[in-house]
Steps between C-alpha positions, in 0.01 A plus 500: 500500500763381746442506875767587754533242776602609848824366645310257723283378213810456286661291774196271509509455122875434505463228764222332304700511177805347669284227656367423152851457359565848358850627582560777248176671409309817426168591659235674292184624673178616337159599641286210613180654365583414140454160342803276531695720741781329678842533653771329300853386575690433178822297487779687322747224410255228396196483274251746653315353797208680660331490837155657496379635835226718642596745774218655700617789712335708771418868480753715684244772575511563875158666485342202327656267756321691774171394340575157356693220682743450214774325695255259662359412157844411362589298810170313463565408139852379580360289785243336274763405241768396749283327762133440411551350153777258605300392807182440298682308228686285755169427674348370176802279431525365855139384484532355148233729364457457123383862473764767451481878497571666168855633464574834660768748403835428662622768739868536410597789725373783716602803702329614822707811570281803575404688182678236288253213537474283191432147383657340193304223330546287192330656200225252419429664166809316382324174590193590297285668766305817430251735663132522415392840367399685818231702320301192396312253724646148490337210318399178674816304411719753682261546792464125556878455508537770768210363707657154496835644611338684789319178593828308518685777682230554763462126557864470609435738790195301606686170477807625684282620788366145526823306456764734640333784692823606671671552165205698366494718811872568470474585130204736539551663840614827342283491186277788606340753269784706348286814528377411848601657830795313658402316815547713811520824304239770557282577204581816307160671491605747231624222274183297559282799411702542181443137403129532580472803274686316225269200525185710498631685194548173313149384587375845402648452152296182477183683603555751218548215253166333583295820509153417370495153655348580838544151644871512421532855637327400823721192538821699451384773738443234766844360427657846526371528857689188609787470251771630734403269785471206263833557322700586813343287775251240377734331249725402793235293679704226676255224410547574129881493489507164327782517246806678368379738229654625178357836598535705180281327246457727198608390155841673493608256772438189291718370219367239258688248290365382165598173332339639187531881506269528198215325682549718808386215723721504811674187624647644821465802726764658719381729780738789563527795740460360851553829687149495649496131591350439844277255681131556444176376352525311170204710394731800481721352227198363314293818508795731426589291196150451360378856549808654337554245224174326407239622251140534613383158380779313683467704820129420497568125476607472862429126513732420209783718633485372856463136389810531280695640794362249749568201274870595487514554876328164559737317266798644690357412841418150379851462362628582847293223655228723644122504463412817305138501613590505868774761468379728221142424391348696215256681729798647689636636171159653429491652849835673449400619154177657625671664796799632305354577157490862620878488530534420130247766409696763691831395343342523155359847573852601609695346212281499189564864420876437506463174307305672224707819483751586233859492625551875504189552713614295798642730769845441648441443871852603599471828309163570662637431848817704450304796363283505812187426298241280667520150352121478505467814289771379264303188415173688450535545127266440209643236269471510124346155545246612759218341301672159525544545874134593542385198299717258699361640826142481372556137401645412842222672686230329295645165609540615862144628528351195324681266743458706817876529562464853642 
Protein backbone atom coordinates (compact mmCIF):
# COMPACT_ATOMS: atom_id res chain seq x y z
CA UNK A 1 0.00 0.00 0.00
CA UNK A 2 1.46 3.34 -1.07
CA UNK A 3 1.46 6.36 1.23
CA UNK A 4 0.86 9.91 0.05
CA UNK A 5 3.54 12.34 1.23
CA UNK A 6 2.62 15.94 1.93
CA UNK A 7 4.25 18.67 -0.14
CA UNK A 8 6.59 19.57 2.72
CA UNK A 9 7.56 15.95 3.32
CA UNK A 10 8.18 15.52 -0.40
CA UNK A 11 10.46 18.56 -0.39
CA UNK A 12 12.51 17.06 2.45
CA UNK A 13 12.87 13.76 0.59
CA UNK A 14 13.81 15.54 -2.64
CA UNK A 15 16.57 17.52 -0.90
CA UNK A 16 17.97 14.37 0.69
CA UNK A 17 17.92 12.49 -2.62
CA UNK A 18 19.74 15.32 -4.40
CA UNK A 19 22.33 15.51 -1.60
CA UNK A 20 22.90 11.78 -2.06
CA UNK A 21 23.56 12.17 -5.79
CA UNK A 22 20.11 11.45 -7.23
CA UNK A 23 19.13 13.90 -9.97
CA UNK A 24 16.35 12.15 -11.85
CA UNK A 25 14.37 9.92 -9.55
CA UNK A 26 11.04 8.55 -8.40
CA UNK A 27 9.93 8.43 -4.77
CA UNK A 28 7.92 5.45 -3.54
CA UNK A 29 6.50 5.54 -0.01
CA UNK A 30 5.04 2.66 1.97
CA UNK A 31 3.83 2.34 5.58
CA UNK A 32 6.59 2.14 8.16
CA UNK A 33 4.78 -0.47 10.23
CA UNK A 34 5.59 -3.29 7.83
CA UNK A 35 8.90 -5.11 7.66
CA UNK A 36 11.37 -3.53 5.27
CA UNK A 37 9.40 -0.36 4.60
CA UNK A 38 11.37 2.44 3.08
CA UNK A 39 11.34 5.42 0.79
CA UNK A 40 13.21 4.85 -2.44
CA UNK A 41 14.64 7.11 -5.12
CA UNK A 42 15.36 5.14 -8.29
CA UNK A 43 17.63 6.44 -11.06
CA UNK A 44 15.93 6.32 -14.46
CA UNK A 45 18.85 6.53 -16.90
CA UNK A 46 21.34 4.28 -15.11
CA UNK A 47 21.22 0.84 -13.51
CA UNK A 48 18.62 1.15 -10.73
CA UNK A 49 20.01 2.80 -7.61
CA UNK A 50 18.04 2.93 -4.39
CA UNK A 51 18.10 5.08 -1.28
CA UNK A 52 16.27 3.50 1.64
CA UNK A 53 14.93 5.95 4.22
CA UNK A 54 12.58 6.03 7.19
CA UNK A 55 10.28 9.04 7.51
CA UNK A 56 8.58 9.55 10.86
CA UNK A 57 5.84 12.15 10.69
CA UNK A 58 3.72 13.87 13.32
CA UNK A 59 -0.01 13.53 13.74
CA UNK A 60 -1.91 16.47 12.28
CA UNK A 61 -4.80 16.08 14.74
CA UNK A 62 -5.32 19.47 16.39
CA UNK A 63 -7.24 17.82 19.24
CA UNK A 64 -4.44 15.36 19.96
CA UNK A 65 -1.92 18.21 19.94
CA UNK A 66 -3.89 19.88 22.71
CA UNK A 67 -3.14 16.85 24.89
CA UNK A 68 0.31 15.74 23.73
CA UNK A 69 3.29 18.08 23.06
CA UNK A 70 3.90 16.69 19.59
CA UNK A 71 5.91 19.59 18.22
CA UNK A 72 8.17 19.71 21.27
CA UNK A 73 8.84 15.98 20.91
CA UNK A 74 9.95 16.34 17.29
CA UNK A 75 12.12 19.36 18.10
CA UNK A 76 13.72 17.36 20.92
CA UNK A 77 14.59 14.44 18.67
CA UNK A 78 16.09 16.73 16.04
CA UNK A 79 18.16 18.45 18.74
CA UNK A 80 19.54 15.14 20.00
CA UNK A 81 20.61 14.06 16.51
CA UNK A 82 21.93 17.46 15.41
CA UNK A 83 23.56 18.62 18.66
CA UNK A 84 23.85 16.06 21.48
CA UNK A 85 25.28 13.17 19.47
CA UNK A 86 27.94 15.25 17.67
CA UNK A 87 28.95 16.94 20.95
CA UNK A 88 29.24 13.61 22.80
CA UNK A 89 31.22 11.97 20.01
CA UNK A 90 33.58 14.96 19.72
CA UNK A 91 34.10 14.87 23.49
CA UNK A 92 35.19 11.22 23.35
CA UNK A 93 37.60 11.92 20.49
CA UNK A 94 39.06 15.08 22.04
CA UNK A 95 39.94 13.15 25.19
CA UNK A 96 41.32 10.13 23.31
CA UNK A 97 38.78 7.80 24.88
CA UNK A 98 39.08 4.26 23.48
CA UNK A 99 35.37 3.69 24.18
CA UNK A 100 32.90 4.67 21.48
CA UNK A 101 29.12 4.79 21.42
CA UNK A 102 27.43 2.32 19.13
CA UNK A 103 26.37 3.77 15.77
CA UNK A 104 23.14 5.72 15.71
CA UNK A 105 20.85 6.29 12.75
CA UNK A 106 21.87 9.27 10.63
CA UNK A 107 19.36 12.11 10.56
CA UNK A 108 19.26 13.08 6.88
CA UNK A 109 16.52 15.69 6.94
CA UNK A 110 13.66 17.16 8.93
CA UNK A 111 10.77 19.61 8.84
CA UNK A 112 9.59 21.68 11.82
CA UNK A 113 6.67 23.48 10.17
CA UNK A 114 3.50 23.28 12.28
CA UNK A 115 1.47 20.14 11.50
CA UNK A 116 4.18 18.97 9.06
CA UNK A 117 6.85 17.94 11.57
CA UNK A 118 8.92 14.98 10.44
CA UNK A 119 12.35 13.41 10.66
CA UNK A 120 13.98 11.36 7.91
CA UNK A 121 16.54 8.77 8.97
CA UNK A 122 18.61 6.16 7.22
CA UNK A 123 16.85 2.81 7.19
CA UNK A 124 19.08 0.64 9.34
CA UNK A 125 17.31 -2.53 8.28
CA UNK A 126 19.35 -2.21 5.11
CA UNK A 127 22.48 -2.45 7.26
CA UNK A 128 21.29 -5.64 8.93
CA UNK A 129 19.52 -4.22 12.00
CA UNK A 130 16.20 -5.57 13.20
CA UNK A 131 13.71 -5.17 16.03
CA UNK A 132 13.18 -7.65 18.84
CA UNK A 133 9.67 -9.13 18.97
CA UNK A 134 7.84 -6.70 21.27
CA UNK A 135 5.57 -9.43 22.66
CA UNK A 136 8.45 -11.49 24.07
CA UNK A 137 10.83 -10.55 26.93
CA UNK A 138 14.45 -10.17 25.79
CA UNK A 139 17.16 -12.71 26.52
CA UNK A 140 20.35 -11.86 28.40
CA UNK A 141 22.52 -11.27 25.32
CA UNK A 142 20.22 -8.47 24.13
CA UNK A 143 19.66 -7.01 27.59
CA UNK A 144 23.38 -6.92 28.39
CA UNK A 145 24.11 -5.08 25.13
CA UNK A 146 21.53 -2.39 25.94
CA UNK A 147 22.73 -2.04 29.55
CA UNK A 148 26.30 -1.53 28.34
CA UNK A 149 25.16 1.12 25.85
CA UNK A 150 23.27 3.00 28.55
CA UNK A 151 26.37 2.76 30.76
CA UNK A 152 28.54 4.36 28.08
CA UNK A 153 25.97 7.00 27.18
CA UNK A 154 25.29 8.07 30.76
CA UNK A 155 29.01 8.15 31.57
CA UNK A 156 29.62 10.82 28.92
CA UNK A 157 27.27 13.21 30.75
CA UNK A 158 29.05 12.56 34.04
CA UNK A 159 32.48 13.04 32.48
CA UNK A 160 31.52 16.19 30.60
CA UNK A 161 30.24 17.76 33.81
CA UNK A 162 33.68 17.13 35.31
CA UNK A 163 35.85 18.16 32.37
CA UNK A 164 33.76 20.79 30.60
CA UNK A 165 30.85 21.86 32.83
CA UNK A 166 30.10 24.96 30.75
CA UNK A 167 29.62 22.86 27.62
CA UNK A 168 27.37 20.40 29.47
CA UNK A 169 25.29 23.24 30.88
CA UNK A 170 24.88 24.78 27.44
CA UNK A 171 23.92 21.46 25.85
CA UNK A 172 21.35 20.54 28.50
CA UNK A 173 19.86 23.87 29.60
CA UNK A 174 16.64 23.22 27.66
CA UNK A 175 16.47 19.43 28.07
CA UNK A 176 13.46 19.48 30.37
CA UNK A 177 10.75 16.84 30.53
CA UNK A 178 8.88 16.98 27.20
CA UNK A 179 5.60 16.41 29.04
CA UNK A 180 6.48 18.82 31.83
CA UNK A 181 5.08 22.29 32.44
CA UNK A 182 7.21 24.97 30.71
CA UNK A 183 9.07 27.16 33.18
CA UNK A 184 7.06 30.24 34.13
CA UNK A 185 3.80 28.81 32.84
CA UNK A 186 0.92 28.24 35.26
CA UNK A 187 -0.10 24.65 35.71
CA UNK A 188 -3.24 23.54 33.90
CA UNK A 189 -5.21 21.94 36.74
CA UNK A 190 -7.67 20.23 34.41
CA UNK A 191 -4.86 18.66 32.39
CA UNK A 192 -3.06 17.55 35.57
CA UNK A 193 -6.24 15.92 36.88
CA UNK A 194 -6.58 14.10 33.57
CA UNK A 195 -3.04 12.76 33.81
CA UNK A 196 -3.62 11.72 37.42
CA UNK A 197 -6.73 9.79 36.42
CA UNK A 198 -4.82 8.14 33.57
CA UNK A 199 -2.00 7.09 35.89
CA UNK A 200 -4.34 5.70 38.52
CA UNK A 201 -6.17 3.75 35.82
CA UNK A 202 -2.93 2.14 34.67
CA UNK A 203 -2.02 1.16 38.23
CA UNK A 204 -5.58 -0.09 38.67
CA UNK A 205 -5.08 -2.46 35.74
CA UNK A 206 -2.07 -3.82 37.59
CA UNK A 207 -4.11 -4.31 40.76
CA UNK A 208 -6.65 -6.38 38.79
CA UNK A 209 -3.84 -8.49 37.35
CA UNK A 210 -2.41 -9.45 40.77
CA UNK A 211 -5.76 -10.15 42.43
CA UNK A 212 -5.23 -12.99 44.89
CA UNK A 213 -1.73 -11.86 45.87
CA UNK A 214 -2.56 -9.57 48.78
CA UNK A 215 0.99 -8.31 49.27
CA UNK A 216 1.14 -7.23 45.63
CA UNK A 217 -2.33 -5.67 45.81
CA UNK A 218 -1.39 -3.70 48.93
CA UNK A 219 1.87 -2.51 47.34
CA UNK A 220 0.12 -1.30 44.19
CA UNK A 221 -2.63 0.41 46.18
CA UNK A 222 0.05 2.31 48.11
CA UNK A 223 1.69 3.22 44.81
CA UNK A 224 -1.62 4.40 43.38
CA UNK A 225 -1.91 6.94 46.19
CA UNK A 226 1.38 8.61 45.23
CA UNK A 227 1.83 7.76 41.54
CA UNK A 228 0.81 11.18 40.22
CA UNK A 229 3.11 13.09 42.55
CA UNK A 230 5.96 10.68 41.83
CA UNK A 231 5.60 10.74 38.04
CA UNK A 232 4.98 14.49 37.73
CA UNK A 233 7.06 16.03 40.53
CA UNK A 234 9.42 13.61 42.27
CA UNK A 235 11.22 12.41 39.12
CA UNK A 236 12.45 15.99 38.60
CA UNK A 237 14.35 16.18 41.89
CA UNK A 238 17.29 18.53 41.09
CA UNK A 239 19.83 16.40 42.96
CA UNK A 240 19.02 13.41 40.73
CA UNK A 241 19.38 15.12 37.34
CA UNK A 242 22.70 13.44 36.64
CA UNK A 243 22.68 12.55 32.94
CA UNK A 244 21.09 12.96 29.53
CA UNK A 245 18.56 10.14 29.17
CA UNK A 246 17.34 8.12 26.21
CA UNK A 247 13.91 8.51 27.75
CA UNK A 248 11.81 5.99 25.80
CA UNK A 249 13.29 2.61 26.60
CA UNK A 250 10.91 -0.10 25.41
CA UNK A 251 11.99 -2.68 22.88
CA UNK A 252 10.53 -1.02 19.76
CA UNK A 253 13.12 1.73 20.24
CA UNK A 254 16.12 -0.59 19.96
CA UNK A 255 17.51 -2.10 16.78
CA UNK A 256 19.94 -5.01 16.93
CA UNK A 257 22.54 -6.12 14.42
CA UNK A 258 23.52 -9.77 14.06
CA UNK A 259 26.80 -10.98 12.58
CA UNK A 260 25.21 -14.41 12.42
CA UNK A 261 21.44 -13.98 11.97
CA UNK A 262 20.90 -17.71 12.53
CA UNK A 263 22.47 -17.58 16.00
CA UNK A 264 20.42 -14.50 16.93
CA UNK A 265 23.24 -13.26 19.14
CA UNK A 266 23.45 -9.48 18.69
CA UNK A 267 26.74 -7.75 17.93
CA UNK A 268 25.50 -4.15 18.09
CA UNK A 269 22.53 -2.15 19.32
CA UNK A 270 21.22 1.13 17.96
CA UNK A 271 18.93 3.15 20.22
CA UNK A 272 16.24 5.02 18.28
CA UNK A 273 13.39 7.44 19.02
CA UNK A 274 14.85 10.24 21.12
CA UNK A 275 11.66 12.33 21.37
CA UNK A 276 11.49 11.97 25.16
CA UNK A 277 15.18 12.53 25.83
CA UNK A 278 15.77 14.80 28.83
CA UNK A 279 18.09 15.18 31.78
CA UNK A 280 17.23 12.98 34.72
CA UNK A 281 18.18 10.06 36.93
CA UNK A 282 19.99 7.17 35.23
CA UNK A 283 17.64 4.95 37.20
CA UNK A 284 14.82 6.07 34.93
CA UNK A 285 16.39 4.63 31.76
CA UNK A 286 17.47 1.48 33.60
CA UNK A 287 14.15 0.76 35.28
CA UNK A 288 12.05 1.65 32.21
CA UNK A 289 14.12 -0.72 30.09
CA UNK A 290 14.30 -3.64 32.51
CA UNK A 291 10.67 -3.57 33.62
CA UNK A 292 9.33 -3.45 30.07
CA UNK A 293 11.84 -5.77 28.41
CA UNK A 294 13.30 -8.24 30.92
CA UNK A 295 11.81 -11.59 31.95
CA UNK A 296 11.22 -12.28 35.63
CA UNK A 297 14.51 -14.10 36.27
CA UNK A 298 16.63 -11.29 34.80
CA UNK A 299 14.67 -8.51 36.50
CA UNK A 300 15.17 -10.35 39.79
CA UNK A 301 18.96 -10.47 39.28
CA UNK A 302 19.42 -6.79 40.09
CA UNK A 303 23.09 -7.24 40.98
CA UNK A 304 24.00 -8.75 37.60
CA UNK A 305 22.08 -6.11 35.63
CA UNK A 306 23.44 -3.13 37.53
CA UNK A 307 27.01 -4.50 37.53
CA UNK A 308 26.88 -4.93 33.74
CA UNK A 309 25.71 -1.35 33.36
CA UNK A 310 28.17 0.03 35.90
CA UNK A 311 31.15 -1.81 34.39
CA UNK A 312 30.48 -0.12 31.03
CA UNK A 313 30.06 3.29 32.67
CA UNK A 314 33.28 2.79 34.65
CA UNK A 315 35.23 1.75 31.55
CA UNK A 316 34.07 4.91 29.77
CA UNK A 317 34.93 7.18 32.69
CA UNK A 318 38.33 5.51 33.03
CA UNK A 319 38.94 5.94 29.31
CA UNK A 320 38.32 9.65 29.80
CA UNK A 321 40.96 9.86 32.52
CA UNK A 322 38.56 9.97 35.46
CA UNK A 323 38.23 7.85 38.60
CA UNK A 324 34.95 5.91 38.26
CA UNK A 325 34.69 5.19 41.98
CA UNK A 326 34.81 8.85 42.95
CA UNK A 327 32.41 10.03 40.24
CA UNK A 328 29.96 7.14 39.85
CA UNK A 329 30.42 4.44 42.51
CA UNK A 330 28.27 1.34 42.38
CA UNK A 331 26.35 2.30 45.51
CA UNK A 332 25.16 5.46 43.72
CA UNK A 333 23.82 3.30 40.87
CA UNK A 334 22.01 1.16 43.44
CA UNK A 335 20.58 4.27 45.11
CA UNK A 336 19.10 5.52 41.83
CA UNK A 337 17.75 2.07 41.00
CA UNK A 338 15.97 1.74 44.33
CA UNK A 339 14.55 5.24 44.15
CA UNK A 340 13.41 5.03 40.53
CA UNK A 341 12.44 1.37 40.13
CA UNK A 342 8.85 2.60 40.60
CA UNK A 343 9.27 4.65 37.43
CA UNK A 344 9.99 1.52 35.41
CA UNK A 345 7.12 -0.32 37.05
CA UNK A 346 4.71 2.44 36.10
CA UNK A 347 5.96 2.58 32.50
CA UNK A 348 5.51 -1.19 32.23
CA UNK A 349 1.97 -1.01 33.62
CA UNK A 350 1.26 1.68 31.00
CA UNK A 351 2.87 -0.02 28.00
CA UNK A 352 2.63 -3.78 28.43
CA UNK A 353 -0.98 -3.97 27.29
CA UNK A 354 -0.05 -2.16 24.06
CA UNK A 355 3.12 -4.23 23.64
CA UNK A 356 1.18 -7.48 23.93
CA UNK A 357 -1.85 -6.45 21.87
CA UNK A 358 -2.59 -7.55 18.34
CA UNK A 359 -2.20 -4.76 15.79
CA UNK A 360 -5.89 -4.24 15.16
CA UNK A 361 -6.59 -3.82 18.88
CA UNK A 362 -4.39 -0.79 19.41
CA UNK A 363 -6.49 2.39 19.32
CA UNK A 364 -5.60 5.29 17.04
CA UNK A 365 -4.97 8.23 19.37
CA UNK A 366 -5.70 10.83 16.69
CA UNK A 367 -9.04 9.22 15.86
CA UNK A 368 -9.96 9.09 19.55
CA UNK A 369 -9.07 12.75 20.05
CA UNK A 370 -10.87 13.93 16.92
CA UNK A 371 -14.01 11.99 17.82
CA UNK A 372 -14.14 13.69 21.21
CA UNK A 373 -13.70 10.39 23.03
CA UNK A 374 -11.66 10.49 26.21
CA UNK A 375 -8.20 9.08 25.52
CA UNK A 376 -8.27 7.31 28.89
CA UNK A 377 -11.48 5.49 27.99
CA UNK A 378 -10.13 4.63 24.56
CA UNK A 379 -7.20 2.76 26.05
CA UNK A 380 -9.34 0.88 28.57
CA UNK A 381 -9.86 -2.20 26.46
CA UNK A 382 -9.52 -5.90 27.15
CA UNK A 383 -6.84 -7.41 24.94
CA UNK A 384 -7.07 -10.84 23.39
CA UNK A 385 -3.74 -11.39 25.15
CA UNK A 386 -4.98 -10.25 28.55
CA UNK A 387 -3.67 -13.44 30.16
CA UNK A 388 -0.14 -12.61 28.96
CA UNK A 389 -0.44 -9.09 30.34
CA UNK A 390 -1.64 -10.40 33.70
CA UNK A 391 1.22 -12.89 33.91
CA UNK A 392 3.86 -10.27 33.09
CA UNK A 393 2.44 -7.98 35.79
CA UNK A 394 2.33 -10.81 38.33
CA UNK A 395 5.96 -11.63 37.56
CA UNK A 396 7.04 -8.00 37.98
CA UNK A 397 5.17 -7.58 41.21
CA UNK A 398 6.60 -10.77 42.69
CA UNK A 399 10.09 -9.33 42.12
CA UNK A 400 9.06 -5.89 43.43
CA UNK A 401 7.53 -7.25 46.62
CA UNK A 402 10.40 -9.68 47.25
CA UNK A 403 12.94 -6.84 46.96
CA UNK A 404 10.94 -4.13 48.72
CA UNK A 405 10.96 -1.78 45.71
CA UNK A 406 7.46 -0.49 46.51
